[in-house]
Amino acid sequence: MRIGKAVELRLGTLLLLALAGVAWAGSPADGAAQRRVLIYFDAGSRVHRDFMDGFRAGSADARLGADLAVREVALDGPAAASEAPAGEGGVDLVVAVGSRITQRLLDDAPAPPLLSAMVPRSSYRELVGRDEPRRARKSTAVFLDQPIGRQFALAGAVKPGLSAVGVLLSHANRHQWSLLEGVARRRGLTLNVEVVGEGTQIAAAIERLLAESEALIAIPDPVVVDPANAKWLLYMAYQRRVAVVGFSESFAKAGAVASVFSKPAQIGGQTAERLRLWADRGWEAIAGPVAPRPFEVATNESAARALGLELPSRDQLRAAIAAAGEASP
């Protein structure tokens, strides 16, 4: 997956902090040395601000101030970020919120270990694997996207008796095919996949999926999230009376029968929990990237009625997903 021009923009001057003059949050207990953490976020982004609200609440719950000093570094949008001092001496861990900030901070090598939060799985995979210095740097993540098994479980809950599902993938995400096959096999489903790239007739690929599938699972792939392609997918599925299960609240509003997703504040709280785990047990305890643990379900009753589906309540759908136990990234 190409990260694109927006991601290639360098990230910005410090908006709220003059680092030389801002104290670290928290105070050492009994004079003991605290480990220092910098967390970078975009103050101009409502999503990032919601994340930080959840992070602060989670930090209080996890009592991070006892042995960790966390300093927030607010960046002001997609401007130049050359001032962002990720490699400041004495920093033990850096947290980057989102793909753009992750990209900027990964370019600083050598640098402290990096925890990337609220980053799509495919973006993180490309960013970390781009070159040897990045692969050598300690990095981990709390992903933005759900475990794919949750969407399969949701599809089964909104359409009882489901036997065949379809998924549209870009070439950049074809590595997920084997993961999709494993989840489908565990649930006794036939999986139909179309892999598309530049020059591919998207509409024709969607039509083939609709002809073979009782439901489509839209994953956060660059092909699917492209507005024009998403519109075609939802429109054609509606015409063929095939349910679409999405990955965001907005996708459900646009016409998917249901979506499973995590709110930014929920991911912020989970990121604070990961810092607590790192403080207690060390890097190896958080070295493996994780999917969001808390999640929500959104439904579109109008789309369901048009397809002749009677949806369970959102609480019932959440319970069905939780019971399926599909929580691995």
Tab-separated table of C-alpha atoms in Angstrom:
chain	number	residue	atom	x	y	z
A	1	MET	CA	0.000	0.000	0.000
A	2	ARG	CA	1.332	3.435	-0.924
A	3	ILE	CA	0.950	5.836	1.946
A	4	GLY	CA	0.226	8.723	-0.434
A	5	LYS	CA	1.014	12.402	-0.635
A	6	ALA	CA	-0.775	13.347	2.582
A	7	VAL	CA	1.355	10.911	4.540
A	8	GLU	CA	4.539	12.078	2.859
A	9	LEU	CA	4.002	15.592	4.198
A	10	ARG	CA	6.287	16.320	7.108
A	11	LEU	CA	4.332	16.862	10.231
A	12	GLY	CA	4.682	20.087	11.861
A	13	THR	CA	5.983	22.646	14.231
A	14	LEU	CA	5.205	22.276	17.894
A	15	LEU	CA	1.885	23.948	18.648
A	16	LEU	CA	1.459	23.802	22.390
A	17	LEU	CA	4.828	22.951	23.830
A	18	ALA	CA	8.208	24.628	23.915
A	19	LEU	CA	10.011	21.482	24.926
A	20	ALA	CA	12.827	23.189	26.751
A	21	GLY	CA	10.406	24.830	29.106
A	22	VAL	CA	7.757	22.180	29.801
A	23	ALA	CA	7.984	19.846	32.765
A	24	TRP	CA	7.373	16.133	32.557
A	25	ALA	CA	3.999	14.973	33.901
A	26	GLY	CA	4.127	13.080	37.157
A	27	SER	CA	6.685	13.226	39.933
A	28	PRO	CA	9.150	10.567	41.032
A	29	ALA	CA	8.150	8.612	44.100
A	30	ASP	CA	10.698	8.854	46.896
A	31	GLY	CA	13.268	10.268	44.505
A	32	ALA	CA	13.197	7.174	42.284
A	33	ALA	CA	14.051	7.710	38.620
A	34	GLN	CA	11.097	7.720	36.255
A	35	ARG	CA	11.147	6.389	32.737
A	36	ARG	CA	10.284	9.081	30.231
A	37	VAL	CA	7.694	8.797	27.452
A	38	LEU	CA	6.904	11.293	24.688
A	39	ILE	CA	3.496	11.048	22.972
A	40	TYR	CA	3.057	12.904	19.690
A	41	PHE	CA	-0.382	13.782	18.324
A	42	ASP	CA	-1.990	16.247	15.917
A	43	ALA	CA	-3.779	18.911	17.950
A	44	GLY	CA	-5.698	19.988	14.857
A	45	SER	CA	-7.373	16.592	14.478
A	46	ARG	CA	-10.638	15.900	16.315
A	47	VAL	CA	-9.878	12.179	16.094
A	48	HIS	CA	-6.487	12.694	17.757
A	49	ARG	CA	-8.010	14.869	20.455
A	50	ASP	CA	-10.570	12.142	21.192
A	51	PHE	CA	-7.717	9.628	21.348
A	52	MET	CA	-5.876	11.816	23.831
A	53	ASP	CA	-8.986	12.151	26.020
A	54	GLY	CA	-9.120	8.362	26.213
A	55	PHE	CA	-5.371	8.148	26.788
A	56	ARG	CA	-5.487	10.590	29.692
A	57	ALA	CA	-8.407	8.777	31.312
A	58	GLY	CA	-6.633	5.451	30.814
A	59	SER	CA	-3.397	6.887	32.218
A	60	ALA	CA	-5.200	7.862	35.420
A	61	ASP	CA	-6.786	4.421	35.686
A	62	ALA	CA	-3.422	2.730	35.096
A	63	ARG	CA	-1.606	5.057	37.526
A	64	LEU	CA	1.068	5.863	34.982
A	65	GLY	CA	2.382	8.809	36.975
A	66	ALA	CA	3.851	6.573	39.684
A	67	ASP	CA	6.881	5.447	37.693
A	68	LEU	CA	6.417	6.943	34.221
A	69	ALA	CA	6.785	10.583	33.218
A	70	VAL	CA	4.627	11.179	30.132
A	71	ARG	CA	4.970	14.361	28.135
A	72	GLU	CA	2.460	15.287	25.439
A	73	VAL	CA	3.817	16.868	22.262
A	74	ALA	CA	1.048	18.543	20.255
A	75	LEU	CA	1.790	19.007	16.560
A	76	ASP	CA	-0.158	21.380	14.375
A	77	GLY	CA	-1.347	19.458	11.341
A	78	PRO	CA	0.494	18.429	8.162
A	79	ALA	CA	3.205	21.070	8.270
A	80	ALA	CA	6.968	20.583	8.606
A	81	ALA	CA	7.915	18.368	11.546
A	82	SER	CA	11.638	18.695	11.535
A	83	GLU	CA	11.475	20.210	15.001
A	84	ALA	CA	9.895	17.102	16.541
A	85	PRO	CA	12.755	15.859	18.791
A	86	ALA	CA	11.924	12.165	19.008
A	87	GLY	CA	15.540	11.378	19.705
A	88	GLU	CA	15.805	13.700	22.681
A	89	GLY	CA	18.236	12.313	25.191
A	90	GLY	CA	16.816	10.428	28.128
A	91	VAL	CA	13.568	9.393	26.407
A	92	ASP	CA	12.780	5.717	26.985
A	93	LEU	CA	9.765	5.301	24.685
A	94	VAL	CA	7.997	7.333	21.999
A	95	VAL	CA	4.281	7.056	21.208
A	96	ALA	CA	3.130	8.184	17.741
A	97	VAL	CA	-0.577	8.692	17.087
A	98	GLY	CA	-1.562	7.920	13.493
A	99	SER	CA	0.275	6.973	10.309
A	100	ARG	CA	1.739	10.357	9.414
A	101	ILE	CA	3.396	10.900	12.770
A	102	THR	CA	4.557	7.282	12.797
A	103	GLN	CA	6.239	7.815	9.440
A	104	ARG	CA	7.971	10.979	10.630
A	105	LEU	CA	9.278	9.442	13.824
A	106	LEU	CA	10.405	6.231	12.145
A	107	ASP	CA	12.746	8.362	10.076
A	108	ASP	CA	14.647	9.278	13.254
A	109	ALA	CA	17.268	6.600	13.737
A	110	PRO	CA	18.788	5.695	16.071
A	111	ALA	CA	15.907	6.562	18.360
A	112	PRO	CA	13.989	5.192	21.362
A	113	PRO	CA	11.552	2.296	20.908
A	114	LEU	CA	8.325	3.362	19.198
A	115	LEU	CA	4.720	2.508	20.022
A	116	SER	CA	2.477	3.480	17.112
A	117	ALA	CA	-1.180	3.965	18.022
A	118	MET	CA	-4.319	4.113	15.891
A	119	VAL	CA	-2.458	3.169	12.713
A	120	PRO	CA	-3.953	0.884	10.030
A	121	ARG	CA	-2.363	-2.547	9.953
A	122	SER	CA	-1.376	-2.259	6.276
A	123	SER	CA	0.211	1.189	6.744
A	124	TYR	CA	2.242	0.019	9.737
A	125	ARG	CA	3.436	-3.041	7.833
A	126	GLU	CA	4.713	-0.906	4.972
A	127	LEU	CA	6.237	1.816	7.126
A	128	VAL	CA	8.188	-0.506	9.395
A	129	GLY	CA	9.313	-2.800	6.557
A	130	ARG	CA	10.450	-0.054	4.204
A	131	ASP	CA	14.192	-0.181	4.942
A	132	GLU	CA	16.727	-1.849	7.194
A	133	PRO	CA	17.099	0.957	9.806
A	134	ARG	CA	13.356	0.923	10.389
A	135	ARG	CA	13.200	-2.865	10.626
A	136	ALA	CA	16.054	-2.787	13.132
A	137	ARG	CA	14.342	-0.239	15.358
A	138	LYS	CA	12.152	-1.568	18.144
A	139	SER	CA	8.569	-0.775	17.223
A	140	THR	CA	5.093	-2.037	18.004
A	141	ALA	CA	1.514	-0.855	17.516
A	142	VAL	CA	-2.066	-0.660	18.672
A	143	PHE	CA	-3.854	-0.944	15.343
A	144	LEU	CA	-6.807	1.106	14.149
A	145	ASP	CA	-8.543	-1.707	12.271
A	146	GLN	CA	-10.433	-4.581	13.816
A	147	PRO	CA	-9.418	-8.238	13.873
A	148	ILE	CA	-10.896	-9.557	10.631
A	149	GLY	CA	-12.672	-12.313	12.549
A	150	ARG	CA	-14.945	-9.729	14.176
A	151	GLN	CA	-16.322	-8.724	10.787
A	152	PHE	CA	-16.915	-12.377	9.877
A	153	ALA	CA	-18.729	-12.865	13.180
A	154	LEU	CA	-20.820	-9.753	12.541
A	155	ALA	CA	-21.702	-10.961	9.043
A	156	GLY	CA	-22.939	-14.254	10.473
A	157	ALA	CA	-24.981	-12.444	13.111
A	158	VAL	CA	-26.774	-10.112	10.668
A	159	LYS	CA	-27.383	-12.867	8.116
A	160	PRO	CA	-28.102	-16.217	9.813
A	161	GLY	CA	-27.294	-19.236	7.678
A	162	LEU	CA	-24.569	-17.361	5.830
A	163	SER	CA	-22.426	-19.731	3.768
A	164	ALA	CA	-20.325	-17.606	1.360
A	165	VAL	CA	-18.627	-14.220	1.809
A	166	GLY	CA	-16.692	-12.012	-0.575
A	167	VAL	CA	-13.754	-9.669	0.044
A	168	LEU	CA	-12.179	-7.101	-2.277
A	169	LEU	CA	-8.411	-6.706	-1.825
A	170	SER	CA	-5.762	-4.514	-3.424
A	171	HIS	CA	-2.444	-6.017	-4.487
A	172	ALA	CA	-0.825	-4.267	-1.536
A	173	ASN	CA	-3.053	-6.228	0.848
A	174	ARG	CA	-3.078	-9.622	-0.835
A	175	HIS	CA	-0.900	-10.939	2.011
A	176	GLN	CA	-4.125	-10.935	4.063
A	177	TRP	CA	-5.653	-13.607	1.826
A	178	SER	CA	-4.310	-16.476	3.919
A	179	LEU	CA	-5.578	-14.802	7.103
A	180	LEU	CA	-9.024	-14.409	5.539
A	181	GLU	CA	-9.011	-18.055	4.469
A	182	GLY	CA	-8.181	-19.196	7.973
A	183	VAL	CA	-11.018	-17.199	9.535
A	184	ALA	CA	-13.504	-18.371	6.885
A	185	ARG	CA	-12.461	-21.981	7.390
A	186	ARG	CA	-12.967	-21.767	11.158
A	187	ARG	CA	-16.463	-20.429	10.604
A	188	GLY	CA	-17.357	-22.952	7.913
A	189	LEU	CA	-17.696	-20.321	5.199
A	190	THR	CA	-16.747	-20.279	1.538
A	191	LEU	CA	-14.444	-17.336	0.840
A	192	ASN	CA	-14.446	-15.477	-2.474
A	193	VAL	CA	-11.648	-12.960	-3.043
A	194	GLU	CA	-10.990	-10.521	-5.866
A	195	VAL	CA	-7.560	-8.866	-5.971
A	196	VAL	CA	-7.488	-5.583	-7.884
A	197	GLY	CA	-4.798	-3.125	-8.864
A	198	GLU	CA	-4.131	-0.287	-11.268
A	199	GLY	CA	-6.027	-0.819	-14.502
A	200	THR	CA	-8.376	-3.368	-12.951
A	201	GLN	CA	-12.059	-3.000	-13.756
A	202	ILE	CA	-13.293	-2.524	-10.184
A	203	ALA	CA	-16.959	-2.792	-11.122
A	204	ALA	CA	-16.367	-6.105	-12.871
A	205	ALA	CA	-14.496	-7.467	-9.832
A	206	ILE	CA	-17.321	-6.411	-7.509
A	207	GLU	CA	-19.875	-7.998	-9.847
A	208	ARG	CA	-18.034	-11.326	-9.717
A	209	LEU	CA	-17.968	-11.204	-5.916
A	210	LEU	CA	-21.677	-10.406	-5.740
A	211	ALA	CA	-22.525	-13.288	-8.029
A	212	GLU	CA	-20.804	-15.780	-5.702
A	213	SER	CA	-21.357	-14.308	-2.227
A	214	GLU	CA	-24.232	-13.803	0.202
A	215	ALA	CA	-22.414	-11.005	2.005
A	216	LEU	CA	-19.444	-8.743	1.308
A	217	ILE	CA	-16.923	-7.847	3.998
A	218	ALA	CA	-15.358	-4.448	3.365
A	219	ILE	CA	-11.968	-4.217	5.050
A	220	PRO	CA	-9.951	-0.967	5.424
A	221	ASP	CA	-8.014	-1.522	2.208
A	222	PRO	CA	-6.934	1.490	0.082
A	223	VAL	CA	-9.080	0.211	-2.782
A	224	VAL	CA	-12.189	-0.179	-0.638
A	225	VAL	CA	-11.829	3.111	1.239
A	226	ASP	CA	-11.462	5.082	-1.968
A	227	PRO	CA	-14.747	7.064	-2.023
A	228	ALA	CA	-15.613	6.227	-5.640
A	229	ASN	CA	-14.970	2.499	-5.190
A	230	ALA	CA	-16.802	2.371	-1.866
A	231	LYS	CA	-19.797	4.054	-3.481
A	232	TRP	CA	-19.821	1.504	-6.298
A	233	LEU	CA	-19.475	-1.412	-3.911
A	234	LEU	CA	-22.386	-0.263	-1.743
A	235	TYR	CA	-24.606	0.631	-4.704
A	236	MET	CA	-23.995	-2.618	-6.587
A	237	ALA	CA	-24.477	-4.699	-3.444
A	238	TYR	CA	-27.784	-2.945	-2.789
A	239	GLN	CA	-28.918	-3.643	-6.343
A	240	ARG	CA	-28.030	-7.329	-5.997
A	241	ARG	CA	-29.520	-7.508	-2.469
A	242	VAL	CA	-26.225	-8.565	-0.895
A	243	ALA	CA	-25.427	-7.367	2.639
A	244	VAL	CA	-22.215	-5.394	3.206
A	245	VAL	CA	-20.420	-5.497	6.568
A	246	GLY	CA	-18.071	-2.566	7.110
A	247	PHE	CA	-15.295	-1.315	9.382
A	248	SER	CA	-16.428	2.139	10.496
A	249	GLU	CA	-19.465	4.043	11.670
A	250	SER	CA	-19.403	6.171	8.527
A	251	PHE	CA	-19.443	3.053	6.325
A	252	ALA	CA	-22.651	1.928	8.032
A	253	LYS	CA	-24.188	5.368	7.527
A	254	ALA	CA	-23.225	5.203	3.845
A	255	GLY	CA	-25.122	1.956	3.283
A	256	ALA	CA	-23.432	-1.029	4.912
A	257	VAL	CA	-25.912	-3.107	6.912
A	258	ALA	CA	-23.566	-3.055	9.921
A	259	SER	CA	-20.017	-2.176	10.913
A	260	VAL	CA	-17.719	-3.043	13.774
A	261	PHE	CA	-15.169	-0.438	14.866
A	262	SER	CA	-13.327	1.059	17.829
A	263	LYS	CA	-13.631	4.672	18.915
A	264	PRO	CA	-10.444	6.770	19.120
A	265	ALA	CA	-10.928	7.235	22.882
A	266	GLN	CA	-11.128	3.458	23.326
A	267	ILE	CA	-7.839	2.987	21.481
A	268	GLY	CA	-6.334	5.784	23.575
A	269	GLY	CA	-7.296	3.981	26.759
A	270	GLN	CA	-5.830	0.731	25.471
A	271	THR	CA	-2.588	2.542	24.568
A	272	ALA	CA	-2.299	3.738	28.170
A	273	GLU	CA	-2.755	0.124	29.296
A	274	ARG	CA	0.090	-0.935	26.977
A	275	LEU	CA	2.355	1.647	28.626
A	276	ARG	CA	1.447	0.235	32.034
A	277	LEU	CA	2.327	-3.255	30.783
A	278	TRP	CA	5.643	-1.997	29.399
A	279	ALA	CA	6.451	-0.280	32.702
A	280	ASP	CA	5.684	-3.444	34.686
A	281	ARG	CA	7.133	-6.152	32.448
A	282	GLY	CA	9.429	-4.543	29.883
A	283	TRP	CA	9.521	-4.268	26.107
A	284	GLU	CA	8.905	-7.937	25.349
A	285	ALA	CA	5.471	-7.679	26.959
A	286	ILE	CA	4.310	-5.222	24.262
A	287	ALA	CA	6.598	-6.154	21.349
A	288	GLY	CA	3.771	-7.814	19.410
A	289	PRO	CA	1.316	-5.389	17.724
A	290	VAL	CA	-2.270	-5.747	18.927
A	291	ALA	CA	-5.725	-5.035	17.549
A	292	PRO	CA	-8.170	-2.786	19.396
A	293	ARG	CA	-9.816	-4.671	22.262
A	294	PRO	CA	-12.916	-2.526	23.005
A	295	PHE	CA	-15.287	-2.184	20.049
A	296	GLU	CA	-18.671	-0.852	18.995
A	297	VAL	CA	-21.281	-1.870	16.437
A	298	ALA	CA	-23.188	0.483	14.129
A	299	THR	CA	-26.202	-0.620	12.080
A	300	ASN	CA	-28.215	0.778	9.190
A	301	GLU	CA	-31.850	-0.231	9.674
A	302	SER	CA	-32.927	1.241	6.333
A	303	ALA	CA	-30.366	-0.823	4.423
A	304	ALA	CA	-31.369	-3.926	6.377
A	305	ARG	CA	-35.072	-3.461	5.633
A	306	ALA	CA	-34.316	-2.979	1.938
A	307	LEU	CA	-32.546	-6.346	1.953
A	308	GLY	CA	-35.286	-8.052	3.940
A	309	LEU	CA	-33.103	-8.496	7.019
A	310	GLU	CA	-34.299	-8.154	10.600
A	311	LEU	CA	-31.312	-7.038	12.603
A	312	PRO	CA	-30.678	-7.980	16.236
A	313	SER	CA	-30.032	-5.045	18.558
A	314	ARG	CA	-26.543	-3.549	18.656
A	315	ASP	CA	-26.034	-5.045	22.113
A	316	GLN	CA	-26.951	-8.472	20.782
A	317	LEU	CA	-24.580	-8.052	17.842
A	318	ARG	CA	-21.766	-7.000	20.169
A	319	ALA	CA	-22.421	-10.038	22.338
A	320	ALA	CA	-22.339	-12.329	19.289
A	321	ILE	CA	-18.993	-10.886	18.209
A	322	ALA	CA	-17.533	-11.148	21.724
A	323	ALA	CA	-18.703	-14.758	21.994
A	324	ALA	CA	-16.877	-15.611	18.763
A	325	GLY	CA	-13.590	-14.705	20.491
A	326	GLU	CA	-11.974	-13.307	17.336
A	327	ALA	CA	-9.517	-10.857	18.888
A	328	SER	CA	-6.161	-11.603	17.222
A	329	PRO	CA	-4.732	-8.983	14.855
